[in-house]
Amino acid sequence: KKYIVGLTGGIASGKTTVANLFAQYGIDLVDADVIAREVVSIGSDGLNAIKQHFGQGILLADNSLDRAALRAKVFNNPEQRLWLNNLLHPMIRHRMLDQVQASTSAYVIMVVPLLFENHLDSLVDTTLVVDIAPELQVSRTMQRDGVSKEQVEHILASQMTREQRLALADNIIDNQGEHEQLRSQVFRLHQQYLQQATDLET
Ligand code: ATP
């Protein structure tokens, strides 16, 4: 049995930044975004099922998934969205747990942007939320992605609120300060998780 930390946070909160700091201590990362792309990669069972269901038009010329076309199919269509989620979520879940089992580090970090929204917190032993104020989410996303304030606010509105997420967190990382402050919080949590992983074994 592996000790699993579920790392989450809103858009541009710093999940990737934090995950990479844990990786520097030799901790293996399981990234839900990476796996979500793998299960619909060219030639995958997931992509084949999508093609059977929506037709050849859902593929681009190189046989990869036309993400914009798929988004259009499920946009405002709860039935099709449910079909897609019922197909992909079990595949993603399965692959994530496979990677956890293959890991050899003392514990594993699962990076899942919608950990609570998609009820994946049931898979993890403890949850860690990276927290920043919504105003910082807006400015950091605009800076990183070159998008408008309105676009970021639209994404924020589609996610759980800061208060809802914090209420569900076992631990919280404040990422509003300097990188050095982040590093020391990660170090303390790493020690805590090493201990919790050991406790799990005994
Ligand atoms: P997403 O949910 O969009 O994938 P994320 O939660 O993984 O984002 P990161 O990509 O780690 O967030 O960080 C978002 C942006 O904010 C990046 O451009 C990153 O360099 C920057 N950033 C992260 N932490 C800090 C910090 N403490 N100070 C300033 N900028 C930061």
Coordinates of N, CA and C and ligand atoms in Angstrom, one line a residue:
K1 N 0.8 -1.2 0.0 CA 0.0 0.0 0.0 C 0.9 1.2 0.0
K2 N 0.6 2.1 -1.0 CA 1.4 3.3 -1.2 C 0.7 4.5 -0.5
Y3 N 1.4 5.4 0.1 CA 0.9 6.6 0.6 C 0.7 7.6 -0.5
I4 N -0.5 8.1 -0.7 CA -0.8 9.0 -1.8 C -1.2 10.4 -1.4
V5 N -0.5 11.4 -1.8 CA -0.9 12.8 -1.5 C -1.6 13.4 -2.8
G6 N -2.8 13.9 -2.6 CA -3.5 14.5 -3.7 C -3.2 16.0 -3.7
L7 N -2.5 16.5 -4.8 CA -2.2 17.9 -4.8 C -3.1 18.6 -5.8
T8 N -3.8 19.6 -5.3 CA -4.7 20.4 -6.2 C -4.6 21.9 -5.9
G9 N -5.5 22.6 -6.6 CA -5.5 24.1 -6.5 C -6.1 24.6 -7.7
G10 N -6.6 25.8 -7.7 CA -7.2 26.5 -8.8 C -6.2 26.8 -9.9
I11 N -6.7 27.3 -11.0 CA -5.9 27.7 -12.2 C -4.7 28.6 -11.7
A12 N -3.5 28.3 -12.2 CA -2.3 29.1 -11.9 C -2.0 29.3 -10.4
S13 N -2.5 28.4 -9.6 CA -2.2 28.5 -8.2 C -0.7 28.1 -7.9
G14 N -0.2 27.3 -8.7 CA 1.2 26.8 -8.6 C 1.4 25.3 -8.4
K15 N 0.4 24.5 -8.8 CA 0.5 23.1 -8.7 C 1.8 22.5 -9.3
T16 N 2.0 22.9 -10.5 CA 3.2 22.3 -11.2 C 4.5 22.8 -10.5
T17 N 4.5 24.0 -10.1 CA 5.7 24.6 -9.4 C 5.9 23.8 -8.1
V18 N 4.9 23.5 -7.3 CA 5.0 22.8 -6.1 C 5.4 21.4 -6.3
A19 N 4.7 20.7 -7.3 CA 5.0 19.3 -7.6 C 6.5 19.1 -7.9
N20 N 7.0 20.1 -8.7 CA 8.4 20.0 -9.1 C 9.3 20.1 -7.9
L21 N 8.9 20.8 -6.9 CA 9.8 20.9 -5.6 C 9.8 19.6 -4.9
F22 N 8.6 18.9 -4.8 CA 8.6 17.6 -4.2 C 9.4 16.6 -5.1
A23 N 9.4 16.7 -6.4 CA 10.2 15.8 -7.3 C 11.7 16.0 -7.0
Q24 N 12.1 17.2 -6.6 CA 13.5 17.4 -6.2 C 13.9 16.6 -5.0
Y25 N 13.0 16.2 -4.2 CA 13.3 15.3 -3.1 C 13.2 13.8 -3.5
G26 N 13.0 13.5 -4.8 CA 12.9 12.2 -5.3 C 11.5 11.6 -5.2
I27 N 10.5 12.4 -5.0 CA 9.2 11.9 -4.9 C 8.6 11.8 -6.3
D28 N 8.0 10.6 -6.6 CA 7.4 10.4 -7.9 C 6.0 11.2 -8.1
L29 N 5.8 11.7 -9.3 CA 4.6 12.5 -9.5 C 3.7 11.7 -10.5
V30 N 2.4 11.7 -10.2 CA 1.4 11.1 -11.2 C 0.5 12.3 -11.6
D31 N 0.6 12.6 -12.8 CA 0.0 13.9 -13.3 C -1.3 13.6 -14.1
A32 N -2.5 14.0 -13.5 CA -3.8 13.6 -14.2 C -3.9 14.3 -15.5
D33 N -3.3 15.5 -15.7 CA -3.4 16.1 -17.1 C -2.7 15.3 -18.1
V34 N -1.5 14.8 -17.7 CA -0.7 14.0 -18.7 C -1.5 12.7 -19.0
I35 N -2.0 12.1 -18.0 CA -2.7 10.8 -18.2 C -4.0 11.0 -19.0
A36 N -4.7 12.2 -18.8 CA -5.9 12.5 -19.5 C -5.6 12.6 -21.0
R37 N -4.4 13.1 -21.4 CA -4.0 13.2 -22.8 C -3.6 11.8 -23.3
E38 N -2.9 11.0 -22.5 CA -2.5 9.7 -22.9 C -3.7 8.8 -23.3
V39 N -4.8 8.8 -22.5 CA -5.9 7.9 -22.8 C -6.6 8.2 -24.1
V40 N -6.4 9.4 -24.7 CA -7.0 9.7 -26.0 C -5.9 9.9 -27.0
S41 N -4.7 9.4 -26.8 CA -3.6 9.6 -27.8 C -3.9 8.8 -29.0
I42 N -3.2 9.0 -30.1 CA -3.4 8.3 -31.4 C -3.3 6.8 -31.2
G43 N -4.3 6.1 -31.7 CA -4.3 4.6 -31.6 C -4.8 4.1 -30.3
S44 N -5.1 4.9 -29.3 CA -5.5 4.4 -28.0 C -7.0 3.9 -28.0
D45 N -7.3 3.0 -27.1 CA -8.6 2.5 -26.9 C -9.6 3.6 -26.7
G46 N -9.2 4.6 -25.9 CA -10.1 5.7 -25.6 C -10.5 6.5 -26.9
L47 N -9.4 6.8 -27.7 CA -9.7 7.5 -28.9 C -10.6 6.7 -29.9
N48 N -10.3 5.4 -30.0 CA -11.1 4.5 -30.8 C -12.6 4.5 -30.4
A49 N -12.9 4.5 -29.1 CA -14.2 4.5 -28.6 C -14.9 5.9 -29.0
I50 N -14.1 6.9 -28.9 CA -14.7 8.3 -29.2 C -15.0 8.3 -30.7
K51 N -14.1 7.7 -31.5 CA -14.4 7.7 -33.0 C -15.6 6.9 -33.3
Q52 N -15.8 5.7 -32.6 CA -17.0 4.9 -32.9 C -18.2 5.7 -32.5
H53 N -18.2 6.5 -31.4 CA -19.4 7.2 -30.9 C -19.7 8.4 -31.7
F54 N -18.7 9.3 -32.0 CA -18.9 10.6 -32.6 C -18.6 10.6 -34.1
G55 N -18.0 9.6 -34.6 CA -17.7 9.5 -36.0 C -16.3 10.1 -36.4
Q56 N -15.8 9.8 -37.6 CA -14.5 10.1 -38.1 C -14.2 11.6 -38.0
G57 N -15.3 12.4 -38.0 CA -15.1 13.9 -38.0 C -14.5 14.4 -36.7
I58 N -14.4 13.5 -35.7 CA -13.8 13.9 -34.4 C -12.3 13.8 -34.4
L59 N -11.7 13.3 -35.6 CA -10.3 13.2 -35.7 C -9.7 14.3 -36.6
L60 N -8.5 14.7 -36.4 CA -7.8 15.6 -37.3 C -7.2 14.7 -38.4
A61 N -6.5 15.4 -39.4 CA -6.0 14.7 -40.5 C -4.9 13.7 -40.1
D62 N -4.2 13.9 -39.0 CA -3.1 13.0 -38.6 C -3.7 11.9 -37.6
N63 N -5.0 11.8 -37.6 CA -5.7 10.8 -36.7 C -5.7 11.1 -35.2
S64 N -5.2 12.3 -34.9 CA -5.3 12.6 -33.5 C -6.6 13.2 -33.2
L65 N -6.9 13.4 -31.9 CA -8.2 13.9 -31.4 C -8.4 15.4 -31.8
D66 N -9.5 15.8 -32.4 CA -9.8 17.2 -32.6 C -10.5 17.7 -31.3
R67 N -9.7 18.2 -30.4 CA -10.2 18.6 -29.1 C -11.3 19.7 -29.2
A68 N -11.1 20.6 -30.2 CA -12.1 21.7 -30.4 C -13.4 21.1 -30.8
A69 N -13.4 20.1 -31.7 CA -14.6 19.4 -32.2 C -15.3 18.6 -31.0
L70 N -14.5 18.0 -30.2 CA -15.0 17.2 -29.1 C -15.7 18.2 -28.1
R71 N -15.0 19.3 -27.8 CA -15.5 20.3 -26.9 C -16.9 20.8 -27.4
A72 N -17.0 21.0 -28.7 CA -18.2 21.5 -29.3 C -19.3 20.4 -29.1
K73 N -19.0 19.1 -29.2 CA -20.0 18.1 -29.1 C -20.6 18.0 -27.7
V74 N -19.7 18.2 -26.7 CA -20.2 18.0 -25.3 C -20.7 19.4 -24.7
F75 N -20.4 20.5 -25.4 CA -20.7 21.8 -24.8 C -22.3 21.9 -24.8
N76 N -22.8 22.2 -23.6 CA -24.3 22.3 -23.5 C -25.0 21.0 -23.8
N77 N -24.3 19.9 -23.7 CA -25.0 18.6 -24.0 C -24.6 17.7 -22.8
P78 N -25.4 17.7 -21.7 CA -25.1 16.9 -20.5 C -25.0 15.4 -20.8
E79 N -25.9 15.0 -21.8 CA -25.9 13.5 -22.1 C -24.6 13.1 -22.7
Q80 N -24.1 13.8 -23.7 CA -22.9 13.5 -24.4 C -21.7 13.7 -23.4
R81 N -21.8 14.7 -22.6 CA -20.7 14.9 -21.6 C -20.6 13.7 -20.6
L82 N -21.7 13.3 -20.2 CA -21.8 12.1 -19.3 C -21.2 10.9 -20.0
W83 N -21.6 10.7 -21.2 CA -21.1 9.5 -22.0 C -19.5 9.6 -22.0
L84 N -19.0 10.8 -22.3 CA -17.6 10.9 -22.4 C -16.9 10.7 -21.1
N85 N -17.5 11.3 -20.0 CA -16.9 11.2 -18.7 C -16.9 9.7 -18.2
N86 N -18.0 9.0 -18.6 CA -18.1 7.6 -18.2 C -17.1 6.7 -18.9
L87 N -16.7 7.2 -20.1 CA -15.7 6.5 -20.9 C -14.3 6.7 -20.3
L88 N -14.0 8.0 -20.1 CA -12.6 8.4 -19.8 C -12.2 8.4 -18.3
H89 N -13.2 8.7 -17.5 CA -12.8 8.8 -16.0 C -12.3 7.4 -15.5
P90 N -12.9 6.3 -15.8 CA -12.4 5.0 -15.3 C -11.0 4.7 -15.8
M91 N -10.8 5.1 -17.1 CA -9.5 4.8 -17.8 C -8.4 5.7 -17.1
I92 N -8.7 6.9 -16.8 CA -7.8 7.8 -16.1 C -7.5 7.3 -14.7
R93 N -8.5 7.0 -14.0 CA -8.4 6.5 -12.7 C -7.5 5.2 -12.6
H94 N -7.7 4.3 -13.5 CA -7.0 3.0 -13.6 C -5.5 3.3 -13.8
R95 N -5.3 4.2 -14.8 CA -3.9 4.5 -15.2 C -3.1 5.2 -14.1
M96 N -3.8 6.1 -13.4 CA -3.2 6.8 -12.3 C -2.8 5.8 -11.2
L97 N -3.7 4.8 -10.9 CA -3.4 3.9 -9.8 C -2.3 2.9 -10.3
D98 N -2.2 2.6 -11.6 CA -1.2 1.8 -12.1 C 0.2 2.5 -11.9
Q99 N 0.2 3.8 -12.2 CA 1.5 4.5 -12.0 C 1.9 4.6 -10.5
V100 N 0.9 4.7 -9.6 CA 1.1 4.8 -8.2 C 1.8 3.4 -7.8
Q101 N 1.3 2.3 -8.3 CA 1.8 1.0 -7.9 C 3.2 0.8 -8.4
A102 N 3.5 1.4 -9.6 CA 4.8 1.3 -10.2 C 5.9 2.2 -9.5
S103 N 5.4 3.1 -8.7 CA 6.3 4.0 -8.1 C 7.2 3.4 -7.0
T104 N 8.4 3.9 -6.9 CA 9.3 3.3 -5.9 C 9.7 4.3 -4.8
S105 N 9.1 5.6 -4.9 CA 9.5 6.6 -3.9 C 8.7 6.4 -2.6
A106 N 9.1 7.0 -1.6 CA 8.6 6.8 -0.2 C 7.0 7.1 -0.2
Y107 N 6.6 8.0 -0.9 CA 5.2 8.3 -1.1 C 5.0 8.8 -2.5
V108 N 3.8 9.1 -3.0 CA 3.5 9.5 -4.3 C 2.7 10.8 -4.3
I109 N 3.0 11.7 -5.2 CA 2.1 12.9 -5.3 C 1.3 12.8 -6.6
M110 N -0.1 12.8 -6.4 CA -1.0 12.8 -7.6 C -1.4 14.3 -7.8
V111 N -1.0 14.8 -9.0 CA -1.4 16.2 -9.3 C -2.7 16.2 -10.0
V112 N -3.8 16.7 -9.4 CA -5.1 16.6 -10.0 C -5.8 18.0 -9.9
P113 N -5.8 18.7 -11.0 CA -6.5 20.1 -10.9 C -7.9 20.0 -10.3
L114 N -8.7 19.1 -10.8 CA -10.1 19.0 -10.3 C -10.3 17.8 -9.4
L115 N -9.4 17.7 -8.4 CA -9.4 16.6 -7.4 C -10.7 16.5 -6.7
F116 N -11.2 17.6 -6.2 CA -12.5 17.5 -5.4 C -13.7 17.5 -6.4
E117 N -13.6 18.3 -7.4 CA -14.7 18.4 -8.4 C -15.1 17.1 -9.0
N118 N -14.0 16.3 -9.3 CA -14.2 15.0 -10.0 C -14.2 13.8 -9.0
H119 N -14.2 14.1 -7.7 CA -14.3 13.1 -6.6 C -13.1 12.2 -6.6
L120 N -11.9 12.6 -7.1 CA -10.8 11.8 -7.1 C -10.1 11.8 -5.7
D121 N -10.6 12.6 -4.8 CA -10.0 12.6 -3.5 C -10.2 11.3 -2.7
S122 N -11.2 10.5 -3.2 CA -11.4 9.2 -2.6 C -10.2 8.3 -2.9
L123 N -9.4 8.6 -3.9 CA -8.2 7.7 -4.2 C -7.0 8.0 -3.3
V124 N -7.0 9.2 -2.7 CA -5.8 9.6 -2.0 C -5.9 9.5 -0.5
D125 N -4.7 9.5 0.2 CA -4.7 9.4 1.7 C -4.8 10.7 2.3
T126 N -4.3 11.8 1.6 CA -4.3 13.1 2.2 C -4.4 14.1 1.1
T127 N -5.0 15.3 1.3 CA -5.1 16.3 0.3 C -4.2 17.5 0.6
L128 N -3.6 18.1 -0.4 CA -2.8 19.3 -0.3 C -3.3 20.3 -1.3
V129 N -3.7 21.5 -0.8 CA -4.2 22.5 -1.7 C -3.2 23.7 -1.8
V130 N -2.8 24.0 -3.0 CA -2.0 25.2 -3.2 C -2.9 26.4 -3.3
D131 N -2.7 27.4 -2.5 CA -3.7 28.5 -2.4 C -3.1 29.9 -2.7
I132 N -3.7 30.6 -3.6 CA -3.4 32.0 -3.8 C -4.8 32.7 -4.0
A133 N -4.8 34.1 -3.8 CA -6.0 34.9 -3.9 C -6.4 34.9 -5.4
P134 N -7.7 35.0 -5.7 CA -8.2 35.0 -7.0 C -7.6 36.1 -7.9
E135 N -7.2 37.3 -7.3 CA -6.6 38.4 -8.1 C -5.2 37.9 -8.6
L136 N -4.5 37.1 -7.8 CA -3.2 36.6 -8.2 C -3.4 35.6 -9.3
Q137 N -4.5 34.7 -9.1 CA -4.7 33.7 -10.2 C -4.9 34.4 -11.5
V138 N -5.7 35.5 -11.5 CA -5.9 36.3 -12.7 C -4.6 36.8 -13.3
S139 N -3.8 37.5 -12.5 CA -2.6 38.1 -13.0 C -1.6 37.1 -13.5
R140 N -1.4 36.0 -12.7 CA -0.4 35.0 -13.1 C -0.9 34.3 -14.4
T141 N -2.2 34.0 -14.5 CA -2.6 33.3 -15.8 C -2.5 34.2 -17.0
M142 N -2.9 35.5 -16.8 CA -2.8 36.5 -17.9 C -1.3 36.6 -18.4
Q143 N -0.4 36.6 -17.4 CA 1.0 36.7 -17.7 C 1.5 35.4 -18.4
R144 N 1.2 34.3 -17.9 CA 1.7 33.0 -18.4 C 1.1 32.7 -19.8
D145 N -0.3 32.8 -19.9 CA -0.9 32.4 -21.1 C -1.3 33.5 -22.1
G146 N -1.0 34.7 -21.7 CA -1.4 35.8 -22.6 C -2.9 35.9 -22.9
V147 N -3.7 35.6 -21.9 CA -5.1 35.7 -22.1 C -5.7 36.9 -21.4
S148 N -7.0 37.2 -21.7 CA -7.6 38.4 -21.1 C -8.1 38.1 -19.7
K149 N -8.3 39.2 -18.9 CA -8.9 39.1 -17.6 C -10.2 38.4 -17.6
E150 N -11.0 38.7 -18.6 CA -12.4 38.1 -18.7 C -12.3 36.6 -18.9
Q151 N -11.3 36.1 -19.8 CA -11.1 34.7 -20.0 C -10.7 34.0 -18.7
V152 N -9.9 34.6 -17.9 CA -9.4 33.9 -16.7 C -10.6 33.9 -15.7
E153 N -11.4 34.9 -15.7 CA -12.5 35.0 -14.7 C -13.6 34.0 -15.1
H154 N -13.7 33.7 -16.4 CA -14.6 32.7 -16.9 C -14.2 31.3 -16.4
I155 N -12.9 31.0 -16.5 CA -12.4 29.7 -16.0 C -12.5 29.6 -14.5
L156 N -12.2 30.7 -13.8 CA -12.4 30.7 -12.3 C -13.8 30.4 -11.9
A157 N -14.8 30.9 -12.6 CA -16.2 30.7 -12.3 C -16.6 29.2 -12.5
S158 N -15.8 28.5 -13.4 CA -16.2 27.1 -13.7 C -15.6 26.2 -12.6
Q159 N -14.7 26.7 -11.8 CA -14.0 25.8 -10.8 C -14.7 26.1 -9.4
M160 N -14.4 25.2 -8.5 CA -14.8 25.3 -7.1 C -14.2 26.7 -6.6
T161 N -14.9 27.3 -5.6 CA -14.4 28.5 -5.0 C -13.2 28.3 -4.1
R162 N -12.4 29.3 -3.9 CA -11.3 29.2 -3.0 C -11.7 28.7 -1.6
E163 N -12.9 29.2 -1.1 CA -13.3 28.8 0.2 C -13.7 27.3 0.3
Q164 N -14.4 26.9 -0.8 CA -14.8 25.4 -0.8 C -13.6 24.5 -0.8
R165 N -12.6 24.9 -1.6 CA -11.4 24.1 -1.7 C -10.6 24.0 -0.4
L166 N -10.5 25.2 0.2 CA -9.7 25.3 1.5 C -10.4 24.5 2.6
A167 N -11.8 24.5 2.5 CA -12.5 23.7 3.6 C -12.3 22.2 3.5
L168 N -11.9 21.7 2.3 CA -11.7 20.3 2.1 C -10.2 19.9 2.2
A169 N -9.3 20.8 2.4 CA -7.9 20.6 2.4 C -7.4 20.0 3.7
D170 N -6.6 18.9 3.7 CA -5.9 18.5 4.9 C -4.7 19.4 5.2
N171 N -4.0 19.8 4.2 CA -2.9 20.8 4.3 C -3.0 21.8 3.2
I172 N -2.5 23.0 3.5 CA -2.6 24.1 2.6 C -1.2 24.7 2.4
I173 N -0.8 25.0 1.2 CA 0.4 25.7 0.9 C 0.0 27.1 0.4
D174 N 0.6 28.1 1.1 CA 0.4 29.5 0.6 C 1.4 29.9 -0.4
N175 N 1.0 30.1 -1.7 CA 1.9 30.4 -2.7 C 1.8 31.8 -3.2
Q176 N 1.6 32.7 -2.2 CA 1.4 34.1 -2.6 C 2.8 34.9 -2.4
G177 N 3.7 34.2 -1.8 CA 5.0 34.9 -1.4 C 6.1 34.5 -2.4
E178 N 7.3 34.6 -1.9 CA 8.5 34.4 -2.7 C 8.7 32.9 -2.9
H179 N 9.5 32.5 -3.8 CA 9.9 31.1 -4.1 C 10.5 30.4 -2.9
E180 N 11.3 31.2 -2.1 CA 12.0 30.6 -1.0 C 11.0 30.2 0.1
Q181 N 9.9 31.0 0.3 CA 8.9 30.6 1.3 C 8.2 29.3 0.9
L182 N 8.0 29.2 -0.4 CA 7.4 28.0 -1.0 C 8.2 26.8 -0.7
R183 N 9.5 26.9 -0.9 CA 10.5 25.9 -0.7 C 10.4 25.3 0.7
S184 N 10.4 26.2 1.7 CA 10.4 25.8 3.1 C 9.1 25.1 3.5
Q185 N 8.0 25.6 2.9 CA 6.7 24.9 3.2 C 6.7 23.5 2.7
V186 N 7.3 23.3 1.4 CA 7.4 22.0 0.8 C 8.3 21.1 1.6
F187 N 9.4 21.7 2.1 CA 10.3 20.8 2.9 C 9.6 20.3 4.1
R188 N 8.9 21.2 4.9 CA 8.1 20.7 6.1 C 7.1 19.7 5.7
L189 N 6.4 19.9 4.7 CA 5.3 18.9 4.3 C 6.0 17.6 3.9
H190 N 7.1 17.6 3.2 CA 7.8 16.4 2.8 C 8.2 15.6 4.0
Q191 N 8.7 16.2 5.1 CA 9.0 15.5 6.3 C 7.7 14.9 6.9
Q192 N 6.6 15.6 6.9 CA 5.4 15.1 7.4 C 4.9 13.9 6.6
Y193 N 5.0 14.0 5.3 CA 4.5 12.9 4.5 C 5.4 11.6 4.6
L194 N 6.7 11.9 4.8 CA 7.6 10.7 5.0 C 7.1 10.0 6.3
Q195 N 6.8 10.8 7.3 CA 6.4 10.2 8.6 C 5.0 9.4 8.4
Q196 N 4.1 10.1 7.7 CA 2.8 9.5 7.5 C 2.9 8.2 6.6
A197 N 3.8 8.2 5.7 CA 4.0 7.0 4.8 C 4.6 5.9 5.7
T198 N 5.4 6.2 6.6 CA 6.0 5.2 7.5 C 4.9 4.6 8.5
D199 N 4.1 5.5 9.0 CA 3.0 5.1 9.9 C 2.1 4.2 9.2
L200 N 1.9 4.4 7.9 CA 1.0 3.5 7.1 C 1.5 2.1 7.1
E201 N 2.8 1.9 7.0 CA 3.4 0.6 6.9 C 3.3 -0.2 8.2
T202 N 3.3 0.5 9.3 CA 3.5 -0.2 10.6 C 2.1 -0.4 11.3
Ligands
ATP1 P1 -2.6 25.4 -14.1 O1 -3.7 25.0 -13.2 O2 -3.0 26.5 -15.0 O3 -2.0 24.2 -14.8 P2 -0.6 25.5 -12.0 O4 -1.5 25.4 -10.8 O5 0.2 24.2 -12.3 O6 -1.4 26.0 -13.2 P3 1.9 26.9 -12.2 O7 2.0 26.6 -13.7 O8 2.9 26.1 -11.3 O9 0.4 26.7 -11.7 O10 2.1 28.4 -11.9 C1 1.3 29.4 -12.6 C2 2.2 30.6 -13.0 O11 2.6 31.3 -11.8 C3 3.5 30.1 -13.7 O12 3.8 31.0 -14.7 C4 4.5 30.2 -12.5 O13 5.8 30.4 -13.0 C5 4.0 31.3 -11.7 N1 4.3 31.2 -10.3 C6 4.1 30.1 -9.5 N2 4.5 30.3 -8.2 C7 4.8 31.6 -8.2 C8 5.3 32.5 -7.1 N3 5.4 32.1 -5.8 N4 5.6 33.8 -7.4 C9 5.4 34.2 -8.7 N5 5.0 33.5 -9.7 C10 4.7 32.2 -9.5

